PDB file of N, CA, C and O in Angstrom:
ATOM      1  N   MET A   1      51.333  81.880  52.032  1.00 64.00           N
ATOM      2  CA  MET A   1      50.074  82.807  52.847  1.00 64.00           C
ATOM      3  C   MET A   1      50.775  83.847  52.523  1.00 64.00           C
ATOM      4  O   MET A   1      51.349  84.107  52.374  1.00 64.00           O
ATOM      5  N   PHE A   2      49.718  84.499  52.132  1.00 71.00           N
ATOM      6  CA  PHE A   2      49.639  86.754  52.683  1.00 71.00           C
ATOM      7  C   PHE A   2      49.483  86.770  54.271  1.00 71.00           C
ATOM      8  O   PHE A   2      48.724  87.019  54.577  1.00 71.00           O
ATOM      9  N   GLY A   3      50.664  87.172  53.856  1.00 82.00           N
ATOM     10  CA  GLY A   3      50.486  87.976  55.087  1.00 82.00           C
ATOM     11  C   GLY A   3      50.703  88.969  55.744  1.00 82.00           C
ATOM     12  O   GLY A   3      50.406  89.953  54.667  1.00 82.00           O
ATOM     13  N   LEU A   4      50.714  89.722  56.971  1.00 78.00           N
ATOM     14  CA  LEU A   4      50.426  91.248  57.626  1.00 78.00           C
ATOM     15  C   LEU A   4      51.700  91.700  56.597  1.00 78.00           C
ATOM     16  O   LEU A   4      51.338  93.286  55.703  1.00 78.00           O
ATOM     17  N   THR A   5      52.809  91.699  56.964  1.00 85.00           N
ATOM     18  CA  THR A   5      53.928  92.107  55.979  1.00 85.00           C
ATOM     19  C   THR A   5      53.689  92.352  54.433  1.00 85.00           C
ATOM     20  O   THR A   5      53.742  93.868  53.510  1.00 85.00           O
ATOM     21  N   GLU A   6      53.306  91.235  54.001  1.00 88.00           N
ATOM     22  CA  GLU A   6      53.117  91.668  52.507  1.00 88.00           C
ATOM     23  C   GLU A   6      51.622  91.994  52.104  1.00 88.00           C
ATOM     24  O   GLU A   6      51.495  93.112  50.624  1.00 88.00           O
ATOM     25  N   TRP A   7      50.692  92.447  52.909  1.00 82.00           N
ATOM     26  CA  TRP A   7      49.436  93.344  53.070  1.00 82.00           C
ATOM     27  C   TRP A   7      50.195  94.963  53.036  1.00 82.00           C
ATOM     28  O   TRP A   7      49.330  95.653  52.163  1.00 82.00           O
ATOM     29  N   ARG A   8      50.858  94.752  53.427  1.00 85.00           N
ATOM     30  CA  ARG A   8      51.377  96.286  54.148  1.00 85.00           C
ATOM     31  C   ARG A   8      52.420  97.176  52.967  1.00 85.00           C
ATOM     32  O   ARG A   8      52.127  97.877  53.163  1.00 85.00           O
ATOM     33  N   GLN A   9      52.534  95.976  52.157  1.00 88.00           N
ATOM     34  CA  GLN A   9      53.502  96.489  50.884  1.00 88.00           C
ATOM     35  C   GLN A   9      52.638  96.873  49.686  1.00 88.00           C
ATOM     36  O   GLN A   9      53.406  96.884  48.568  1.00 88.00           O
ATOM     37  N   THR A  10      51.492  95.986  49.585  1.00 91.00           N
ATOM     38  CA  THR A  10      50.616  96.685  48.149  1.00 91.00           C
ATOM     39  C   THR A  10      49.856  97.727  48.552  1.00 91.00           C
ATOM     40  O   THR A  10      50.291  99.019  48.994  1.00 91.00           O
ATOM     41  N   ARG A  11      50.254  97.945  47.538  1.00 92.00           N
ATOM     42  CA  ARG A  11      49.491  99.169  46.545  1.00 92.00           C
ATOM     43  C   ARG A  11      48.311 100.056  47.318  1.00 92.00           C
ATOM     44  O   ARG A  11      48.089 101.077  47.625  1.00 92.00           O
ATOM     45  N   PHE A  12      47.198  98.916  47.753  1.00 91.00           N
ATOM     46  CA  PHE A  12      45.871  99.221  47.791  1.00 91.00           C
ATOM     47  C   PHE A  12      46.355 100.007  49.624  1.00 91.00           C
ATOM     48  O   PHE A  12      45.807 101.161  49.663  1.00 91.00           O
ATOM     49  N   TYR A  13      46.916  99.362  50.224  1.00 85.00           N
ATOM     50  CA  TYR A  13      47.442  99.524  51.555  1.00 85.00           C
ATOM     51  C   TYR A  13      47.660 100.492  51.631  1.00 85.00           C
ATOM     52  O   TYR A  13      47.355 101.312  52.355  1.00 85.00           O
ATOM     53  N   GLN A  14      48.957 101.064  50.984  1.00 89.00           N
ATOM     54  CA  GLN A  14      49.387 102.147  50.722  1.00 89.00           C
ATOM     55  C   GLN A  14      48.520 103.763  50.768  1.00 89.00           C
ATOM     56  O   GLN A  14      49.204 104.198  51.645  1.00 89.00           O
ATOM     57  N   GLU A  15      47.865 103.349  49.852  1.00 90.00           N
ATOM     58  CA  GLU A  15      46.869 104.406  49.337  1.00 90.00           C
ATOM     59  C   GLU A  15      45.823 105.344  50.698  1.00 90.00           C
ATOM     60  O   GLU A  15      45.983 105.803  51.104  1.00 90.00           O
ATOM     61  N   VAL A  16      45.436 103.790  51.022  1.00 90.00           N
ATOM     62  CA  VAL A  16      44.298 103.908  52.186  1.00 90.00           C
ATOM     63  C   VAL A  16      45.361 104.341  53.914  1.00 90.00           C
ATOM     64  O   VAL A  16      44.493 104.933  54.446  1.00 90.00           O
ATOM     65  N   GLN A  17      46.874 103.953  53.597  1.00 90.00           N
ATOM     66  CA  GLN A  17      47.332 104.647  54.714  1.00 90.00           C
ATOM     67  C   GLN A  17      47.849 105.893  54.493  1.00 90.00           C
ATOM     68  O   GLN A  17      47.211 106.938  55.191  1.00 90.00           O
ATOM     69  N   GLU A  18      47.998 106.157  53.379  1.00 90.00           N
ATOM     70  CA  GLU A  18      47.743 107.906  52.901  1.00 90.00           C
ATOM     71  C   GLU A  18      46.631 109.231  53.386  1.00 90.00           C
ATOM     72  O   GLU A  18      47.202 110.044  54.460  1.00 90.00           O
ATOM     73  N   GLU A  19      45.588 107.896  52.806  1.00 91.00           N
ATOM     74  CA  GLU A  19      44.565 108.969  52.753  1.00 91.00           C
ATOM     75  C   GLU A  19      44.205 109.066  54.515  1.00 91.00           C
ATOM     76  O   GLU A  19      43.531 110.407  54.655  1.00 91.00           O
ATOM     77  N   VAL A  20      44.619 107.911  55.329  1.00 91.00           N
ATOM     78  CA  VAL A  20      43.975 107.890  56.638  1.00 91.00           C
ATOM     79  C   VAL A  20      45.131 109.011  57.401  1.00 91.00           C
ATOM     80  O   VAL A  20      44.528 109.775  57.745  1.00 91.00           O
ATOM     81  N   GLN A  21      46.000 109.054  56.880  1.00 91.00           N
ATOM     82  CA  GLN A  21      47.054 110.225  57.314  1.00 91.00           C
ATOM     83  C   GLN A  21      46.891 111.510  57.562  1.00 91.00           C
ATOM     84  O   GLN A  21      46.980 112.184  57.963  1.00 91.00           O
ATOM     85  N   GLU A  22      46.423 111.576  55.771  1.00 90.00           N
ATOM     86  CA  GLU A  22      46.090 112.701  55.494  1.00 90.00           C
ATOM     87  C   GLU A  22      45.042 113.018  56.624  1.00 90.00           C
ATOM     88  O   GLU A  22      44.795 114.989  56.587  1.00 90.00           O
ATOM     89  N   GLU A  23      43.907 112.659  56.522  1.00 91.00           N
ATOM     90  CA  GLU A  23      42.559 113.162  57.707  1.00 91.00           C
ATOM     91  C   GLU A  23      42.972 113.664  58.957  1.00 91.00           C
ATOM     92  O   GLU A  23      41.944 113.982  59.264  1.00 91.00           O
ATOM     93  N   THR A  24      43.609 112.477  59.372  1.00 92.00           N
ATOM     94  CA  THR A  24      44.249 112.613  60.468  1.00 92.00           C
ATOM     95  C   THR A  24      45.025 114.150  60.770  1.00 92.00           C
ATOM     96  O   THR A  24      44.929 114.852  61.976  1.00 92.00           O
ATOM     97  N   LYS A  25      45.774 115.035  60.057  1.00 93.00           N
ATOM     98  CA  LYS A  25      46.177 116.361  59.915  1.00 93.00           C
ATOM     99  C   LYS A  25      45.329 116.786  59.647  1.00 93.00           C
ATOM    100  O   LYS A  25      44.875 118.290  60.374  1.00 93.00           O
ATOM    101  N   LEU A  26      43.882 116.711  58.728  1.00 93.00           N
ATOM    102  CA  LEU A  26      43.401 117.395  58.738  1.00 93.00           C
ATOM    103  C   LEU A  26      42.388 118.113  59.595  1.00 93.00           C
ATOM    104  O   LEU A  26      42.127 119.275  59.988  1.00 93.00           O
ATOM    105  N   GLU A  27      41.975 116.829  60.530  1.00 93.00           N
ATOM    106  CA  GLU A  27      41.458 116.679  61.573  1.00 93.00           C
ATOM    107  C   GLU A  27      42.253 117.855  62.917  1.00 93.00           C
ATOM    108  O   GLU A  27      41.353 117.873  63.944  1.00 93.00           O
ATOM    109  N   ALA A  28      43.146 117.901  62.889  1.00 95.00           N
ATOM    110  CA  ALA A  28      44.272 118.039  64.256  1.00 95.00           C
ATOM    111  C   ALA A  28      44.187 120.056  64.197  1.00 95.00           C
ATOM    112  O   ALA A  28      44.403 120.814  64.409  1.00 95.00           O
ATOM    113  N   ILE A  29      44.118 120.371  62.824  1.00 95.00           N
ATOM    114  CA  ILE A  29      43.783 121.863  61.862  1.00 95.00           C
ATOM    115  C   ILE A  29      43.271 122.483  63.247  1.00 95.00           C
ATOM    116  O   ILE A  29      43.421 123.881  63.613  1.00 95.00           O
ATOM    117  N   PRO A  30      41.594 122.783  63.463  1.00 93.00           N
ATOM    118  CA  PRO A  30      41.731 123.042  64.189  1.00 93.00           C
ATOM    119  C   PRO A  30      41.522 123.486  66.125  1.00 93.00           C
ATOM    120  O   PRO A  30      41.499 124.721  66.480  1.00 93.00           O
ATOM    121  N   ARG A  31      42.386 121.954  65.966  1.00 94.00           N
ATOM    122  CA  ARG A  31      42.442 121.904  67.228  1.00 94.00           C
ATOM    123  C   ARG A  31      44.328 122.851  67.858  1.00 94.00           C
ATOM    124  O   ARG A  31      43.924 123.764  68.547  1.00 94.00           O
ATOM    125  N   LEU A  32      44.536 122.851  67.034  1.00 96.00           N
ATOM    126  CA  LEU A  32      45.954 123.937  66.708  1.00 96.00           C
ATOM    127  C   LEU A  32      46.038 125.204  66.576  1.00 96.00           C
ATOM    128  O   LEU A  32      46.371 126.209  66.773  1.00 96.00           O
ATOM    129  N   TRP A  33      44.698 125.422  65.631  1.00 94.00           N
ATOM    130  CA  TRP A  33      44.605 126.428  64.918  1.00 94.00           C
ATOM    131  C   TRP A  33      43.760 127.288  66.657  1.00 94.00           C
ATOM    132  O   TRP A  33      44.039 128.535  67.352  1.00 94.00           O
ATOM    133  N   LYS A  34      42.958 126.776  67.558  1.00 94.00           N
ATOM    134  CA  LYS A  34      42.587 127.129  69.069  1.00 94.00           C
ATOM    135  C   LYS A  34      44.095 127.620  69.955  1.00 94.00           C
ATOM    136  O   LYS A  34      43.194 127.935  70.926  1.00 94.00           O
ATOM    137  N   MET A  35      44.975 126.858  69.699  1.00 96.00           N
ATOM    138  CA  MET A  35      45.572 126.743  70.846  1.00 96.00           C
ATOM    139  C   MET A  35      46.598 127.579  70.646  1.00 96.00           C
ATOM    140  O   MET A  35      47.906 128.080  70.920  1.00 96.00           O
ATOM    141  N   GLY A  36      46.295 128.550  69.207  1.00 97.00           N
ATOM    142  CA  GLY A  36      47.132 129.670  68.310  1.00 97.00           C
ATOM    143  C   GLY A  36      48.310 129.971  67.990  1.00 97.00           C
ATOM    144  O   GLY A  36      48.688 130.915  67.769  1.00 97.00           O
ATOM    145  N   LEU A  37      48.264 128.581  67.156  1.00 97.00           N
ATOM    146  CA  LEU A  37      48.807 128.422  66.511  1.00 97.00           C
ATOM    147  C   LEU A  37      48.292 129.302  65.071  1.00 97.00           C
ATOM    148  O   LEU A  37      47.657 129.767  64.584  1.00 97.00           O
ATOM    149  N   SER A  38      49.598 129.376  64.182  1.00 96.00           N
ATOM    150  CA  SER A  38      49.499 130.268  62.637  1.00 96.00           C
ATOM    151  C   SER A  38      49.333 129.470  61.701  1.00 96.00           C
ATOM    152  O   SER A  38      49.114 128.332  61.685  1.00 96.00           O
ATOM    153  N   VAL A  39      48.902 129.982  60.698  1.00 96.00           N
ATOM    154  CA  VAL A  39      48.196 128.928  58.984  1.00 96.00           C
ATOM    155  C   VAL A  39      49.787 128.789  59.155  1.00 96.00           C
ATOM    156  O   VAL A  39      49.703 127.338  58.826  1.00 96.00           O
ATOM    157  N   GLU A  40      50.548 128.820  59.117  1.00 97.00           N
ATOM    158  CA  GLU A  40      51.908 128.550  58.649  1.00 97.00           C
ATOM    159  C   GLU A  40      52.407 127.394  59.396  1.00 97.00           C
ATOM    160  O   GLU A  40      53.338 127.157  59.028  1.00 97.00           O
ATOM    161  N   GLN A  41      52.256 128.168  61.111  1.00 97.00           N
ATOM    162  CA  GLN A  41      52.991 127.057  61.622  1.00 97.00           C
ATOM    163  C   GLN A  41      52.660 125.542  61.653  1.00 97.00           C
ATOM    164  O   GLN A  41      52.882 124.982  61.747  1.00 97.00           O
ATOM    165  N   ILE A  42      50.767 125.680  61.693  1.00 97.00           N
ATOM    166  CA  ILE A  42      50.468 124.426  61.168  1.00 97.00           C
ATOM    167  C   ILE A  42      50.637 123.785  60.280  1.00 97.00           C
ATOM    168  O   ILE A  42      51.044 122.570  60.163  1.00 97.00           O
ATOM    169  N   ALA A  43      50.825 124.601  59.256  1.00 96.00           N
ATOM    170  CA  ALA A  43      51.276 123.973  57.980  1.00 96.00           C
ATOM    171  C   ALA A  43      52.394 123.401  58.335  1.00 96.00           C
ATOM    172  O   ALA A  43      52.952 122.318  57.525  1.00 96.00           O
ATOM    173  N   GLU A  44      53.168 124.182  59.088  1.00 97.00           N
ATOM    174  CA  GLU A  44      54.534 123.295  58.933  1.00 97.00           C
ATOM    175  C   GLU A  44      54.628 122.677  59.546  1.00 97.00           C
ATOM    176  O   GLU A  44      55.350 121.317  59.094  1.00 97.00           O
ATOM    177  N   ALA A  45      54.106 122.539  60.896  1.00 96.00           N
ATOM    178  CA  ALA A  45      53.913 121.251  61.546  1.00 96.00           C
ATOM    179  C   ALA A  45      53.370 119.763  60.991  1.00 96.00           C
ATOM    180  O   ALA A  45      53.962 119.100  61.411  1.00 96.00           O
ATOM    181  N   LEU A  46      51.911 120.307  60.618  1.00 95.00           N
ATOM    182  CA  LEU A  46      52.033 118.845  60.109  1.00 95.00           C
ATOM    183  C   LEU A  46      51.960 118.526  58.196  1.00 95.00           C
ATOM    184  O   LEU A  46      51.722 118.047  57.925  1.00 95.00           O
ATOM    185  N   GLU A  47      53.231 119.329  57.983  1.00 94.00           N
ATOM    186  CA  GLU A  47      54.204 118.767  56.663  1.00 94.00           C
ATOM    187  C   GLU A  47      52.562 119.032  55.259  1.00 94.00           C
ATOM    188  O   GLU A  47      52.662 117.986  54.736  1.00 94.00           O
ATOM    189  N   LEU A  48      51.955 119.888  55.388  1.00 94.00           N
ATOM    190  CA  LEU A  48      50.675 120.000  54.993  1.00 94.00           C
ATOM    191  C   LEU A  48      50.981 122.047  54.407  1.00 94.00           C
ATOM    192  O   LEU A  48      51.297 122.455  54.597  1.00 94.00           O
ATOM    193  N   LYS A  49      50.269 121.978  52.771  1.00 95.00           N
ATOM    194  CA  LYS A  49      50.835 123.359  52.267  1.00 95.00           C
ATOM    195  C   LYS A  49      49.892 124.161  52.910  1.00 95.00           C
ATOM    196  O   LYS A  49      48.611 124.166  53.235  1.00 95.00           O
ATOM    197  N   ILE A  50      50.257 124.928  53.317  1.00 96.00           N
ATOM    198  CA  ILE A  50      49.481 126.660  53.251  1.00 96.00           C
ATOM    199  C   ILE A  50      47.997 126.730  52.615  1.00 96.00           C
ATOM    200  O   ILE A  50      47.114 127.267  53.549  1.00 96.00           O
ATOM    201  N   GLU A  51      48.139 126.725  51.534  1.00 96.00           N
ATOM    202  CA  GLU A  51      46.719 126.622  50.668  1.00 96.00           C
ATOM    203  C   GLU A  51      45.191 125.499  51.623  1.00 96.00           C
ATOM    204  O   GLU A  51      44.794 125.257  51.894  1.00 96.00           O
ATOM    205  N   VAL A  52      46.214 124.478  51.993  1.00 94.00           N
ATOM    206  CA  VAL A  52      45.154 122.749  52.452  1.00 94.00           C
ATOM    207  C   VAL A  52      44.870 123.802  54.023  1.00 94.00           C
ATOM    208  O   VAL A  52      43.381 123.472  53.585  1.00 94.00           O
ATOM    209  N   VAL A  53      45.454 124.354  54.545  1.00 96.00           N
ATOM    210  CA  VAL A  53      45.167 124.401  55.772  1.00 96.00           C
ATOM    211  C   VAL A  53      44.535 126.077  55.368  1.00 96.00           C
ATOM    212  O   VAL A  53      43.189 125.768  56.703  1.00 96.00           O
ATOM    213  N   GLN A  54      44.599 127.078  55.082  1.00 95.00           N
ATOM    214  CA  GLN A  54      43.206 127.456  54.765  1.00 95.00           C
ATOM    215  C   GLN A  54      41.764 126.747  54.196  1.00 95.00           C
ATOM    216  O   GLN A  54      41.097 127.536  54.922  1.00 95.00           O
ATOM    217  N   GLN A  55      41.764 125.781  53.489  1.00 94.00           N
ATOM    218  CA  GLN A  55      40.833 126.056  52.493  1.00 94.00           C
ATOM    219  C   GLN A  55      40.141 124.786  54.009  1.00 94.00           C
ATOM    220  O   GLN A  55      39.207 124.728  53.953  1.00 94.00           O
ATOM    221  N   ALA A  56      41.048 124.186  54.590  1.00 91.00           N
ATOM    222  CA  ALA A  56      40.346 123.477  55.960  1.00 91.00           C
ATOM    223  C   ALA A  56      39.713 123.921  56.922  1.00 91.00           C
ATOM    224  O   ALA A  56      38.486 123.484  57.382  1.00 91.00           O
ATOM    225  N   MET A  57      40.694 125.187  57.158  1.00 90.00           N
ATOM    226  CA  MET A  57      40.148 126.577  58.375  1.00 90.00           C
ATOM    227  C   MET A  57      38.625 126.613  57.532  1.00 90.00           C
ATOM    228  O   MET A  57      37.816 126.652  58.257  1.00 90.00           O
ATOM    229  N   GLU A  58      38.721 127.110  56.057  1.00 90.00           N
ATOM    230  CA  GLU A  58      37.483 127.542  55.635  1.00 90.00           C
ATOM    231  C   GLU A  58      36.451 126.835  55.761  1.00 90.00           C
ATOM    232  O   GLU A  58      35.172 127.387  56.246  1.00 90.00           O
ATOM    233  N   LYS A  59      36.513 125.559  55.941  1.00 85.00           N
ATOM    234  CA  LYS A  59      35.219 124.262  55.475  1.00 85.00           C
ATOM    235  C   LYS A  59      34.893 124.317  57.448  1.00 85.00           C
ATOM    236  O   LYS A  59      33.738 123.934  57.556  1.00 85.00           O
ATOM    237  N   GLN A  60      36.053 123.932  58.450  1.00 78.00           N
ATOM    238  CA  GLN A  60      35.511 124.084  59.592  1.00 78.00           C
ATOM    239  C   GLN A  60      34.476 125.528  59.484  1.00 78.00           C
ATOM    240  O   GLN A  60      33.378 125.168  60.627  1.00 78.00           O
ATOM    241  N   GLY A  61      34.965 126.644  59.843  1.00 78.00           N
ATOM    242  CA  GLY A  61      34.182 127.612  59.843  1.00 78.00           C
ATOM    243  C   GLY A  61      32.812 127.924  59.049  1.00 78.00           C
ATOM    244  O   GLY A  61      31.907 127.844  59.830  1.00 78.00           O
ATOM    245  N   ARG A  62      32.654 127.162  58.052  1.00 70.00           N
ATOM    246  CA  ARG A  62      31.372 126.645  57.381  1.00 70.00           C
ATOM    247  C   ARG A  62      30.257 125.914  58.011  1.00 70.00           C
ATOM    248  O   ARG A  62      29.280 126.259  58.360  1.00 70.00           O
ATOM    249  N   LYS A  63      30.868 124.531  58.963  1.00 66.00           N
ATOM    250  CA  LYS A  63      29.994 124.090  59.496  1.00 66.00           C
ATOM    251  C   LYS A  63      29.968 124.706  61.052  1.00 66.00           C
ATOM    252  O   LYS A  63      29.123 124.170  61.451  1.00 66.00           O
ATOM    253  N   GLU A  64      30.538 125.636  61.182  1.00 66.00           N
ATOM    254  CA  GLU A  64      30.142 125.982  62.873  1.00 66.00           C
ATOM    255  C   GLU A  64      29.371 127.161  62.752  1.00 66.00           C
ATOM    256  O   GLU A  64      28.844 127.164  63.374  1.00 66.00           O
ATOM    257  N   SER A  65      29.006 127.626  61.285  1.00 57.00           N
ATOM    258  CA  SER A  65      28.180 128.672  61.186  1.00 57.00           C
ATOM    259  C   SER A  65      26.575 128.062  61.199  1.00 57.00           C
ATOM    260  O   SER A  65      26.770 127.138  60.834  1.00 57.00           O
TER     261      SER A  65
END
């Protein structure tokens, strides 16, 4: 039988997990910015590249306009 442990070891599951984690990090960026963290601090805290944080902030700025 295909159990939970085997399911978690599949490439599909791992790729989906990575996407979910990345999305969660991107959603945290505006909150961290409002708390006063710099782009560099956010990137370090979320283990993202500075460029990724900047792009996410630009997208957020366009949504709020």
